[in-house]
Short mmCIF file of N, CA and C in Angstrom, two decimals:
data_model
loop_
_atom_site.label_atom_id
_atom_site.label_comp_id
_atom_site.label_asym_id
_atom_site.label_seq_id
_atom_site.Cartn_x
_atom_site.Cartn_y
_atom_site.Cartn_z
N MET A 281 -10.34 4.17 -16.89
CA MET A 281 -9.74 2.64 -17.43
C MET A 281 -8.55 2.96 -17.92
N ARG A 282 -8.20 3.81 -18.47
CA ARG A 282 -6.91 4.17 -19.09
C ARG A 282 -5.83 4.08 -18.14
N GLN A 283 -6.33 4.90 -17.02
CA GLN A 283 -5.25 4.79 -15.77
C GLN A 283 -5.20 3.20 -15.00
N TRP A 284 -6.40 3.13 -14.88
CA TRP A 284 -6.16 1.56 -13.85
C TRP A 284 -4.75 0.54 -15.11
N VAL A 285 -5.02 0.79 -16.37
CA VAL A 285 -4.37 -0.40 -16.89
C VAL A 285 -2.92 0.44 -16.87
N ALA A 286 -2.28 1.60 -16.88
CA ALA A 286 -1.19 2.33 -16.68
C ALA A 286 -0.91 1.71 -15.29
N LEU A 287 -1.91 1.73 -14.19
CA LEU A 287 -1.14 1.48 -13.07
C LEU A 287 -0.77 -0.35 -12.70
N ALA A 288 -1.74 -0.82 -13.42
CA ALA A 288 -1.42 -2.28 -13.26
C ALA A 288 -0.45 -2.42 -13.94
N ALA A 289 0.23 -1.73 -14.93
CA ALA A 289 1.94 -1.54 -15.55
C ALA A 289 2.86 -1.58 -15.44
N ALA A 290 2.50 -0.77 -13.97
CA ALA A 290 3.66 -0.14 -13.24
C ALA A 290 4.28 -0.55 -12.02
N LEU A 291 3.52 -2.10 -11.62
CA LEU A 291 4.21 -2.29 -9.76
C LEU A 291 5.59 -3.46 -9.95
N GLY A 292 6.88 -3.27 -9.62
CA GLY A 292 7.94 -4.45 -9.90
C GLY A 292 8.26 -5.04 -8.85
N LEU A 293 9.87 -5.41 -8.54
CA LEU A 293 10.42 -6.13 -8.40
C LEU A 293 11.67 -5.72 -7.10
N ALA A 294 11.73 -6.59 -5.94
CA ALA A 294 13.00 -5.87 -4.78
C ALA A 294 12.83 -6.90 -3.59
N ALA A 295 14.14 -7.01 -2.83
CA ALA A 295 14.07 -7.76 -2.04
C ALA A 295 13.81 -7.28 -0.64
N CYS A 296 13.62 -8.32 0.32
CA CYS A 296 13.04 -7.59 1.55
C CYS A 296 14.51 -8.24 2.39
N GLY A 297 15.13 -6.91 3.12
CA GLY A 297 16.23 -7.06 3.92
C GLY A 297 15.92 -7.42 5.61
N GLY A 298 16.64 -7.62 6.35
CA GLY A 298 16.14 -7.63 7.94
C GLY A 298 15.72 -6.56 8.49
N GLY A 299 14.73 -6.46 9.66
CA GLY A 299 14.14 -5.36 10.12
C GLY A 299 13.39 -4.25 9.45
N SER A 300 12.85 -3.42 9.88
CA SER A 300 11.85 -2.62 9.35
C SER A 300 12.48 -1.95 8.00
N ASP A 301 11.43 -1.54 7.17
CA ASP A 301 11.92 -0.76 5.93
C ASP A 301 11.98 0.72 6.07
N PHE A 302 10.85 1.11 7.12
CA PHE A 302 11.29 2.56 7.35
C PHE A 302 10.32 3.16 8.57
N SER A 303 10.06 4.22 9.23
CA SER A 303 9.30 4.68 10.33
C SER A 303 8.94 5.92 10.08
N VAL A 304 7.79 5.87 10.91
CA VAL A 304 7.13 7.47 11.14
C VAL A 304 7.01 7.69 12.73
N LYS A 305 6.77 8.47 13.13
CA LYS A 305 6.49 9.06 14.68
C LYS A 305 5.37 9.67 14.61
N VAL A 306 3.95 9.36 15.33
CA VAL A 306 3.02 10.22 15.50
C VAL A 306 2.96 10.64 17.20
N LYS A 307 2.31 11.78 17.08
CA LYS A 307 1.95 12.04 19.05
C LYS A 307 0.82 11.14 19.59
N GLY A 308 0.98 10.43 20.77
CA GLY A 308 0.04 9.89 21.30
C GLY A 308 0.35 8.36 21.60
N ASP A 309 -0.47 7.45 22.24
CA ASP A 309 -0.29 6.44 22.77
C ASP A 309 -0.17 5.56 21.86
N ALA A 310 0.50 4.23 21.72
CA ALA A 310 0.56 3.29 20.71
C ALA A 310 -0.58 2.76 20.62
N SER A 311 -1.01 2.16 21.70
CA SER A 311 -2.43 1.40 21.48
C SER A 311 -3.52 2.26 20.78
N ALA A 312 -3.59 3.72 20.71
CA ALA A 312 -4.38 4.29 20.14
C ALA A 312 -4.49 4.40 18.62
N VAL A 313 -3.27 4.37 18.21
CA VAL A 313 -2.20 4.83 16.87
C VAL A 313 -2.55 3.40 16.32
N LYS A 314 -2.43 2.02 17.04
CA LYS A 314 -2.81 0.88 16.21
C LYS A 314 -3.93 0.57 15.77
N GLN A 315 -4.75 1.52 16.96
CA GLN A 315 -6.25 1.05 16.52
C GLN A 315 -7.08 1.82 15.47
N ASN A 316 -6.17 2.97 15.08
CA ASN A 316 -6.27 3.59 13.75
C ASN A 316 -6.00 3.37 13.07
N LEU A 317 -4.74 3.02 12.83
CA LEU A 317 -4.09 2.34 11.74
C LEU A 317 -4.91 0.71 11.23
N ALA A 318 -5.41 -0.11 12.37
CA ALA A 318 -6.20 -1.21 12.14
C ALA A 318 -7.07 -1.17 10.80
N LYS A 319 -7.90 0.32 11.02
CA LYS A 319 -8.79 0.96 10.14
C LYS A 319 -8.54 0.77 8.58
N ALA A 320 -7.21 0.33 8.32
CA ALA A 320 -6.73 0.11 6.86
C ALA A 320 -6.99 -1.12 6.21
N GLY A 321 -7.19 -1.52 7.39
CA GLY A 321 -7.64 -3.39 6.54
C GLY A 321 -8.62 -3.98 6.56
N GLY A 322 -9.90 -2.49 6.64
CA GLY A 322 -11.35 -3.26 6.78
C GLY A 322 -11.90 -3.77 5.48
N GLY A 323 -10.88 -4.06 4.56
CA GLY A 323 -11.38 -4.62 3.31
C GLY A 323 -10.90 -4.02 2.14
N SER A 324 -11.02 -4.57 0.90
CA SER A 324 -10.59 -3.98 -0.37
C SER A 324 -11.84 -3.49 -0.79
N SER A 325 -11.55 -2.07 -1.25
CA SER A 325 -12.80 -1.07 -1.90
C SER A 325 -12.81 -1.40 -3.44
N LEU A 326 -12.23 -2.23 -3.96
CA LEU A 326 -11.77 -2.60 -5.43
C LEU A 326 -12.89 -4.26 -5.70
N THR A 327 -13.71 -4.17 -6.16
CA THR A 327 -14.39 -5.63 -6.45
C THR A 327 -13.85 -6.28 -7.65
N GLY A 328 -13.48 -7.87 -7.28
CA GLY A 328 -12.78 -8.59 -8.09
C GLY A 328 -11.41 -8.71 -7.49
N VAL A 329 -11.18 -8.04 -6.13
CA VAL A 329 -9.75 -8.15 -5.68
C VAL A 329 -9.65 -8.55 -4.28
N ALA A 330 -9.16 -9.83 -4.01
CA ALA A 330 -9.25 -10.42 -2.10
C ALA A 330 -8.56 -9.26 -1.81
N PRO A 331 -9.41 -9.07 -0.56
CA PRO A 331 -9.03 -8.13 0.22
C PRO A 331 -8.11 -7.98 1.31
N ALA A 332 -6.89 -7.24 2.07
CA ALA A 332 -5.81 -7.95 2.89
C ALA A 332 -6.70 -8.59 3.89
N THR A 333 -5.92 -9.53 5.04
CA THR A 333 -6.14 -10.13 5.92
C THR A 333 -5.58 -9.38 7.05
N MET A 334 -6.15 -9.17 8.48
CA MET A 334 -5.16 -8.41 9.48
C MET A 334 -5.05 -9.68 10.58
N THR A 335 -3.69 -9.70 11.40
CA THR A 335 -3.89 -10.23 12.45
C THR A 335 -3.22 -9.25 13.40
N SER A 336 -3.31 -9.18 14.59
CA SER A 336 -2.69 -8.36 15.57
C SER A 336 -2.48 -8.96 16.82
N ASP A 337 -1.16 -8.34 17.47
CA ASP A 337 -0.65 -9.07 18.81
C ASP A 337 -0.24 -7.59 19.84
N ALA A 338 0.05 -7.89 20.37
CA ALA A 338 0.01 -6.79 21.77
C ALA A 338 0.78 -5.71 20.87
N ASN A 339 1.60 -5.58 20.16
CA ASN A 339 2.77 -4.61 19.86
C ASN A 339 2.70 -4.31 17.96
N SER A 340 1.68 -5.01 17.62
CA SER A 340 1.77 -5.19 16.01
C SER A 340 0.55 -5.43 15.23
N LEU A 341 0.43 -5.01 14.17
CA LEU A 341 -0.46 -5.54 12.74
C LEU A 341 0.36 -6.10 11.66
N LEU A 342 -0.36 -7.17 11.69
CA LEU A 342 0.28 -7.64 10.00
C LEU A 342 -0.82 -7.71 9.17
N PHE A 343 -1.11 -7.63 7.76
CA PHE A 343 -1.61 -7.50 7.04
C PHE A 343 -1.21 -8.33 5.67
N LYS A 344 -1.71 -9.23 5.50
CA LYS A 344 -1.37 -10.33 4.16
C LYS A 344 -2.31 -9.86 3.03
N ILE A 345 -1.89 -10.06 1.75
CA ILE A 345 -2.60 -9.65 0.65
C ILE A 345 -2.34 -10.49 -0.39
N ALA A 346 -3.51 -11.48 -0.35
CA ALA A 346 -3.52 -12.70 -1.27
C ALA A 346 -2.77 -12.48 -2.58
N ALA A 347 -1.82 -13.52 -3.09
CA ALA A 347 -0.92 -13.43 -4.58
C ALA A 347 -1.67 -14.03 -5.45
N ALA A 348 -1.31 -14.55 -6.55
CA ALA A 348 -1.56 -15.36 -7.90
C ALA A 348 -1.22 -16.64 -6.90
N PRO A 349 -1.63 -17.82 -7.94
CA PRO A 349 -1.12 -19.01 -7.37
C PRO A 349 0.10 -19.40 -7.41
N GLY A 350 0.76 -19.96 -6.94
CA GLY A 350 2.44 -20.40 -6.86
C GLY A 350 3.26 -19.02 -6.21
N TYR A 351 2.58 -18.01 -5.61
CA TYR A 351 2.96 -17.07 -4.85
C TYR A 351 3.06 -16.60 -3.38
N ASP A 352 3.69 -16.51 -2.63
CA ASP A 352 3.77 -16.31 -0.94
C ASP A 352 2.97 -14.83 -1.08
N PRO A 353 2.08 -14.44 -0.21
CA PRO A 353 1.25 -13.04 -0.04
C PRO A 353 2.05 -12.37 0.32
N ALA A 354 1.62 -10.69 -0.15
CA ALA A 354 2.36 -9.69 0.34
C ALA A 354 2.27 -9.56 1.72
N GLU A 355 3.35 -8.85 2.47
CA GLU A 355 3.30 -8.79 4.02
C GLU A 355 3.52 -7.17 4.36
N ILE A 356 2.56 -6.83 5.08
CA ILE A 356 2.81 -5.26 5.64
C ILE A 356 2.74 -5.45 6.73
N LYS A 357 3.88 -5.37 7.78
CA LYS A 357 3.77 -5.11 8.86
C LYS A 357 3.67 -3.86 9.55
N PHE A 358 3.01 -3.35 10.69
CA PHE A 358 3.19 -2.19 11.62
C PHE A 358 3.64 -2.70 13.04
N GLU A 359 4.36 -2.09 13.17
CA GLU A 359 5.07 -2.17 15.03
C GLU A 359 5.05 -1.29 15.40
N PHE A 360 4.51 -1.11 16.81
CA PHE A 360 4.12 0.00 17.81
C PHE A 360 5.08 0.15 18.90
N LEU A 361 6.04 1.13 18.83
CA LEU A 361 6.85 1.41 20.03
C LEU A 361 6.37 2.86 20.69
N GLN A 362 5.82 2.78 22.21
CA GLN A 362 6.06 3.84 22.81
C GLN A 362 7.31 4.70 23.14
N GLU A 363 7.30 5.88 22.46
CA GLU A 363 8.87 6.60 22.90
C GLU A 363 8.11 7.78 23.69
N GLY A 364 8.01 7.72 25.12
CA GLY A 364 7.59 8.92 25.58
C GLY A 364 6.04 9.58 25.47
N GLU A 365 5.67 10.78 24.84
CA GLU A 365 4.59 10.82 24.35
C GLU A 365 4.48 10.64 22.95
N GLN A 366 5.63 10.10 22.40
CA GLN A 366 5.24 9.39 20.30
C GLN A 366 5.00 8.10 20.67
N THR A 367 4.44 7.82 19.28
CA THR A 367 4.41 6.52 18.94
C THR A 367 5.12 6.29 17.91
N LYS A 368 6.32 5.69 17.77
CA LYS A 368 6.97 4.87 16.71
C LYS A 368 6.49 3.94 15.79
N VAL A 369 6.14 4.28 14.60
CA VAL A 369 5.78 2.68 13.89
C VAL A 369 6.58 2.57 12.88
N ASP A 370 7.26 1.39 13.04
CA ASP A 370 7.91 0.89 11.79
C ASP A 370 7.15 -0.05 11.34
N VAL A 371 7.46 0.28 9.89
CA VAL A 371 6.72 -0.43 8.43
C VAL A 371 8.06 -1.66 8.02
N THR A 372 7.21 -2.95 8.02
CA THR A 372 8.07 -3.69 7.11
C THR A 372 7.24 -4.11 5.85
N VAL A 373 8.03 -4.04 4.43
CA VAL A 373 6.93 -4.86 3.24
C VAL A 373 7.73 -5.60 2.54
N ASP A 374 6.94 -6.76 2.58
CA ASP A 374 7.46 -7.97 1.89
C ASP A 374 6.33 -8.23 0.40
N VAL A 375 6.94 -8.17 -0.49
CA VAL A 375 6.07 -8.47 -1.52
C VAL A 375 6.51 -9.46 -2.53
N PRO A 376 5.66 -10.22 -2.79
CA PRO A 376 6.07 -11.17 -3.88
C PRO A 376 6.67 -11.09 -5.43
N GLU A 377 7.54 -11.44 -5.97
CA GLU A 377 7.99 -10.80 -7.10
C GLU A 377 7.34 -11.66 -8.17
N VAL A 378 5.77 -11.26 -8.52
CA VAL A 378 4.60 -11.75 -8.94
C VAL A 378 4.91 -11.19 -10.49
N SER A 379 5.08 -11.91 -11.42
CA SER A 379 4.80 -11.48 -12.96
C SER A 379 3.88 -10.57 -13.39
N MET A 380 4.03 -9.22 -14.26
CA MET A 380 3.52 -8.24 -14.39
C MET A 380 3.23 -8.13 -15.86
N GLY A 381 3.80 -9.10 -16.53
CA GLY A 381 4.10 -8.89 -18.05
C GLY A 381 5.23 -9.22 -18.38
N LEU A 382 5.73 -8.96 -19.68
CA LEU A 382 7.00 -9.21 -20.46
C LEU A 382 8.25 -8.72 -19.67
N ASN A 383 8.71 -9.49 -19.13
CA ASN A 383 10.27 -8.50 -18.40
C ASN A 383 9.64 -7.99 -17.03
N GLU A 384 8.60 -7.88 -16.16
CA GLU A 384 7.95 -7.28 -15.35
C GLU A 384 7.23 -7.77 -14.09
N TYR A 385 7.83 -7.34 -12.99
CA TYR A 385 7.45 -8.08 -11.98
C TYR A 385 7.30 -6.88 -11.03
N LEU A 386 6.12 -7.12 -9.90
CA LEU A 386 6.16 -6.26 -8.73
C LEU A 386 7.15 -6.05 -7.67
N SER A 387 7.24 -4.71 -7.56
CA SER A 387 8.60 -4.05 -7.04
C SER A 387 8.08 -3.78 -5.54
N GLU A 388 8.96 -4.38 -4.50
CA GLU A 388 8.60 -4.26 -3.39
C GLU A 388 9.34 -3.13 -2.99
N SER A 389 10.48 -2.43 -3.45
CA SER A 389 10.90 -0.78 -2.90
C SER A 389 9.60 -0.06 -3.38
N LYS A 390 9.11 -0.05 -4.75
CA LYS A 390 8.21 0.85 -4.96
C LYS A 390 7.04 0.62 -4.39
N VAL A 391 6.93 -0.39 -4.00
CA VAL A 391 5.42 -0.29 -3.21
C VAL A 391 5.70 -0.11 -1.34
N GLU A 392 6.93 -0.07 -1.25
CA GLU A 392 7.49 0.97 0.14
C GLU A 392 7.46 2.14 -0.13
N GLY A 393 7.66 2.60 -1.29
CA GLY A 393 8.14 4.13 -1.37
C GLY A 393 6.70 4.86 -1.49
N GLU A 394 5.70 4.19 -2.25
CA GLU A 394 4.10 4.58 -1.90
C GLU A 394 3.53 4.45 -0.53
N LEU A 395 4.02 3.22 0.17
CA LEU A 395 3.38 3.29 1.82
C LEU A 395 3.71 4.18 2.70
N ARG A 396 5.07 5.00 2.32
CA ARG A 396 5.77 5.44 3.10
C ARG A 396 5.32 6.67 2.59
N LYS A 397 4.76 7.36 1.40
CA LYS A 397 4.29 8.70 0.86
C LYS A 397 2.66 8.92 2.08
N ASN A 398 1.77 7.35 1.71
CA ASN A 398 0.83 7.34 2.29
C ASN A 398 0.78 7.20 4.01
N LEU A 399 1.79 6.75 4.63
CA LEU A 399 2.31 6.89 6.00
C LEU A 399 2.54 8.15 6.55
N ASN A 400 3.39 9.13 5.64
CA ASN A 400 3.42 10.36 6.04
C ASN A 400 2.44 11.05 6.07
N SER A 401 1.77 10.89 5.35
CA SER A 401 0.70 11.98 5.20
C SER A 401 -0.28 11.60 6.53
N TRP A 402 -0.72 10.22 6.47
CA TRP A 402 -1.39 10.01 7.48
C TRP A 402 -0.85 10.32 8.91
N ALA A 403 0.49 10.64 9.07
CA ALA A 403 1.17 10.98 10.32
C ALA A 403 0.44 12.38 10.33
N ARG A 404 0.54 13.14 9.47
CA ARG A 404 0.79 14.50 9.62
C ARG A 404 -1.07 14.83 9.82
N ASP A 405 -1.99 13.84 9.41
CA ASP A 405 -3.27 14.12 9.47
C ASP A 405 -3.74 13.42 11.37
N TYR A 406 -2.48 12.21 11.45
CA TYR A 406 -3.19 11.96 12.92
C TYR A 406 -2.89 12.97 13.87
N ASN A 407 -1.73 13.77 13.73
CA ASN A 407 -1.09 14.42 14.80
C ASN A 407 -2.02 15.86 14.68
N LYS A 408 -2.67 15.90 13.76
CA LYS A 408 -3.82 17.39 13.80
C LYS A 408 -5.02 16.71 14.47
N SER A 409 -5.80 15.45 13.70
CA SER A 409 -6.93 15.41 14.22
C SER A 409 -7.00 13.87 15.13
N GLY A 410 -5.98 13.24 15.54
CA GLY A 410 -5.86 11.86 16.29
C GLY A 410 -6.73 10.47 15.68
N SER A 411 -7.35 10.39 16.38
CA SER A 411 -8.17 9.17 15.95
C SER A 411 -9.24 9.41 14.67
N MET A 412 -9.67 10.49 14.37
CA MET A 412 -10.14 10.96 13.25
C MET A 412 -9.20 11.09 11.94
N ALA A 413 -8.14 10.55 11.79
CA ALA A 413 -7.49 10.67 10.85
C ALA A 413 -7.58 9.27 10.09
N SER A 414 -7.56 9.81 8.56
CA SER A 414 -8.02 9.03 7.81
C SER A 414 -7.03 7.84 6.99
N THR A 415 -7.35 6.36 7.02
CA THR A 415 -5.95 5.60 6.52
C THR A 415 -6.79 5.04 5.43
N GLY A 416 -7.58 5.87 4.42
CA GLY A 416 -7.91 5.37 3.07
C GLY A 416 -6.97 5.45 1.86
N GLU A 417 -5.91 6.60 1.91
CA GLU A 417 -4.73 6.36 0.84
C GLU A 417 -3.84 5.07 1.34
N ILE A 418 -3.86 4.64 2.69
CA ILE A 418 -3.03 3.01 3.17
C ILE A 418 -3.52 2.17 2.61
N ALA A 419 -5.17 2.33 2.93
CA ALA A 419 -6.11 1.00 2.50
C ALA A 419 -6.21 0.79 0.41
N LEU A 420 -5.86 1.98 0.63
CA LEU A 420 -6.29 1.97 -1.27
C LEU A 420 -4.90 1.33 -1.79
N THR A 421 -3.82 1.77 -1.26
CA THR A 421 -2.36 0.82 -1.77
C THR A 421 -2.45 -0.42 -1.38
N MET A 422 -2.75 -0.94 -0.36
CA MET A 422 -3.08 -2.43 -0.22
C MET A 422 -3.91 -3.02 -1.34
N SER A 423 -5.13 -1.92 -1.76
CA SER A 423 -5.83 -2.91 -2.43
C SER A 423 -5.57 -2.94 -3.54
N LEU A 424 -4.37 -2.05 -4.24
CA LEU A 424 -3.89 -2.14 -5.57
C LEU A 424 -2.52 -2.96 -5.60
N VAL A 425 -1.92 -3.57 -4.37
CA VAL A 425 -1.12 -3.97 -4.20
C VAL A 425 -1.63 -5.45 -4.81
N GLY A 426 -2.73 -5.83 -4.29
CA GLY A 426 -3.61 -6.92 -4.24
C GLY A 426 -3.80 -7.10 -5.85
N VAL A 427 -4.21 -5.99 -6.49
CA VAL A 427 -4.78 -6.19 -7.99
C VAL A 427 -3.47 -6.52 -8.73
N ALA A 428 -2.20 -6.05 -8.25
CA ALA A 428 -0.64 -6.44 -9.28
C ALA A 428 -0.53 -7.83 -8.89
N ALA A 429 -0.43 -8.14 -6.93
CA ALA A 429 0.06 -9.49 -6.73
C ALA A 429 -0.75 -10.68 -7.50
N GLN A 430 -2.52 -10.33 -7.19
CA GLN A 430 -3.50 -11.06 -7.79
C GLN A 430 -3.53 -11.42 -9.45
N GLN A 431 -2.62 -10.71 -10.22
CA GLN A 431 -2.64 -10.91 -11.52
C GLN A 431 -3.74 -10.53 -11.99
N VAL A 432 -4.81 -9.59 -11.23
CA VAL A 432 -6.25 -9.25 -11.41
C VAL A 432 -6.24 -8.45 -12.93
N ASN A 433 -7.10 -9.15 -13.73
CA ASN A 433 -7.94 -8.50 -15.29
C ASN A 433 -8.11 -7.08 -14.69
N ILE A 434 -7.24 -6.05 -15.32
CA ILE A 434 -7.80 -4.66 -14.72
C ILE A 434 -9.23 -4.25 -15.41
N ASP A 435 -10.01 -4.91 -16.23
CA ASP A 435 -10.92 -4.52 -16.72
C ASP A 435 -12.19 -5.32 -15.45
N ASN A 436 -11.75 -6.06 -14.77
CA ASN A 436 -12.83 -6.29 -13.69
C ASN A 436 -12.75 -6.06 -12.57
N VAL A 437 -11.86 -5.06 -12.27
CA VAL A 437 -11.78 -4.25 -11.26
C VAL A 437 -12.33 -2.71 -10.97
N HIS A 438 -13.69 -2.51 -10.05
CA HIS A 438 -14.09 -1.65 -9.95
C HIS A 438 -14.01 -1.51 -8.93
N PHE A 439 -14.54 0.44 -8.68
CA PHE A 439 -14.50 0.62 -7.05
C PHE A 439 -16.07 -0.02 -6.38
N ALA A 440 -15.61 -0.22 -5.53
CA ALA A 440 -17.15 -0.87 -4.45
C ALA A 440 -17.91 0.40 -4.22
N SER A 441 -19.04 0.71 -4.00
CA SER A 441 -19.96 1.99 -3.24
C SER A 441 -19.56 2.18 -2.53
N ASP A 442 -18.79 1.83 -1.35
CA ASP A 442 -18.67 2.08 0.19
C ASP A 442 -17.24 1.83 0.29
N TRP A 443 -16.32 2.75 0.40
CA TRP A 443 -14.93 2.76 0.91
C TRP A 443 -14.59 2.08 2.17
N SER A 444 -13.51 1.59 2.23
CA SER A 444 -13.43 0.21 3.42
C SER A 444 -13.37 1.36 4.80
N VAL A 445 -13.05 2.86 4.95
CA VAL A 445 -13.18 3.49 6.03
C VAL A 445 -14.59 4.23 6.04
N GLY A 446 -15.38 3.68 5.05
CA GLY A 446 -16.45 4.43 5.17
C GLY A 446 -16.88 5.71 4.73
N GLU A 447 -15.87 6.31 3.27
CA GLU A 447 -15.65 7.59 2.87
C GLU A 447 -15.80 7.34 1.03
N ALA A 448 -16.57 8.03 0.83
CA ALA A 448 -16.01 8.04 -0.78
C ALA A 448 -14.96 8.96 -1.13
N ARG A 449 -14.27 7.85 -2.05
CA ARG A 449 -12.92 8.28 -2.64
C ARG A 449 -12.98 8.26 -3.83
N GLU A 450 -12.33 9.74 -4.01
CA GLU A 450 -11.84 10.06 -5.41
C GLU A 450 -10.22 10.25 -5.73
N VAL A 451 -9.65 9.61 -6.26
CA VAL A 451 -8.48 9.15 -6.12
C VAL A 451 -7.45 9.59 -7.65
N ASP A 452 -6.61 10.37 -7.46
CA ASP A 452 -6.08 11.13 -9.02
C ASP A 452 -4.90 10.28 -9.40
N TYR A 453 -5.31 9.14 -10.40
CA TYR A 453 -4.17 8.53 -11.17
C TYR A 453 -3.32 8.77 -12.05
N ASP A 454 -3.80 10.15 -12.52
CA ASP A 454 -2.93 10.60 -13.11
C ASP A 454 -1.37 10.85 -12.79
N ASN A 455 -1.35 10.68 -11.64
CA ASN A 455 0.18 10.78 -10.67
C ASN A 455 0.60 9.46 -10.90
N TRP A 456 -0.20 8.40 -10.84
CA TRP A 456 0.20 6.70 -11.17
C TRP A 456 0.49 6.23 -12.37
N ALA A 457 0.64 7.29 -13.44
CA ALA A 457 0.56 6.25 -14.50
C ALA A 457 1.55 5.45 -14.75
N GLY A 458 1.62 4.39 -15.64
CA GLY A 458 2.90 3.95 -15.74
C GLY A 458 3.06 3.54 -17.19
N ALA A 459 3.74 2.94 -17.49
CA ALA A 459 4.39 2.41 -19.18
C ALA A 459 3.38 3.30 -19.87
N GLY A 460 3.97 3.85 -21.24
CA GLY A 460 3.11 4.27 -22.17
C GLY A 460 2.80 5.53 -21.52
N GLU A 461 2.68 6.13 -20.32
CA GLU A 461 2.53 7.49 -20.56
C GLU A 461 3.79 8.27 -19.73
N ASP A 462 3.60 8.45 -18.59
CA ASP A 462 4.58 9.22 -18.00
C ASP A 462 5.95 8.38 -17.13
N ASP A 463 5.32 6.86 -17.27
CA ASP A 463 6.67 5.87 -16.75
C ASP A 463 6.90 5.88 -15.33
N SER A 464 5.41 6.69 -14.47
CA SER A 464 5.80 6.99 -13.06
C SER A 464 4.87 5.71 -12.11
N GLY A 465 4.33 4.94 -12.59
CA GLY A 465 3.66 3.73 -12.37
C GLY A 465 4.06 2.70 -11.49
N TRP A 466 3.69 1.41 -11.11
CA TRP A 466 4.18 1.02 -10.01
C TRP A 466 4.72 -0.38 -10.99
N ALA A 467 5.08 -0.81 -12.50
CA ALA A 467 5.67 -1.78 -13.00
C ALA A 467 6.54 -1.21 -14.08
N SER A 468 7.84 -2.07 -14.15
CA SER A 468 8.74 -1.77 -15.44
C SER A 468 9.34 -2.98 -15.97
N ASP A 469 10.01 -2.75 -16.84
CA ASP A 469 10.48 -3.27 -17.87
C ASP A 469 11.70 -4.20 -16.50
N ALA A 470 12.29 -5.31 -16.74
CA ALA A 470 13.62 -5.34 -15.80
C ALA A 470 14.52 -5.07 -16.27
N SER A 471 14.58 -4.27 -17.64
CA SER A 471 16.06 -4.00 -17.77
C SER A 471 16.31 -2.46 -17.38
N TYR A 472 15.55 -1.77 -17.11
CA TYR A 472 15.57 -0.67 -16.87
C TYR A 472 14.32 0.14 -15.67
N ASP A 473 14.65 0.97 -15.22
CA ASP A 473 13.76 1.54 -14.53
C ASP A 473 12.97 2.69 -14.72
N ASP A 474 11.97 2.65 -14.58
CA ASP A 474 10.71 3.54 -15.67
C ASP A 474 10.04 4.17 -14.41
N GLY A 475 10.59 4.64 -12.94
CA GLY A 475 9.87 4.88 -11.79
C GLY A 475 8.85 3.93 -11.73
N GLY A 476 8.14 3.26 -12.38
CA GLY A 476 7.31 2.61 -11.56
C GLY A 476 7.14 1.52 -10.78
N TRP A 477 6.08 1.04 -10.12
CA TRP A 477 6.33 -0.20 -9.24
C TRP A 477 7.35 -1.34 -9.33
N SER A 478 7.63 -1.62 -10.58
CA SER A 478 8.05 -2.88 -10.76
C SER A 478 9.69 -2.56 -11.22
N ASP A 479 10.63 -3.85 -10.71
CA ASP A 479 11.51 -3.22 -11.83
C ASP A 479 12.07 -4.40 -12.62
#
């Protein structure tokens, strides 16, 4: 439980610019890549957290994550572009500046950083195993953004028995600890950068 509290204490603030925030490339057809990444929107694995909703058009997936009353939802968009035998996935992240405590706000740049790690790992997996690549870590990050954006009481959050992509998950939250531990979580004090998910 202490790890959840540290995680929630660590998410923060950042502005969204124009265009994508980062990209990854994988071998394969754009439609197959899109279909695989759509699994990340299978629903939250965390009870007490509203799941991301997903909409799709020909070349993109848009995930919306509900936020606390008075805030716009967080949005994570994947755009797919076929480049020869590879697919480029452009990722755009927009999260609201949801308060996470005294002088702490949800950080878009830190959410982007976590998703970048998740997608780079997914891309390596996809290049090896194609459609069998797991989107579990991406889905987990979206769920955790929901925890912060929805200002969910950490004591009411528990893993559901079934993960959204049909696999049991064990996650090492020691690496996501926030204020009060190693200051590498998702939130931080607005007056300094603690390495968390907030600014």
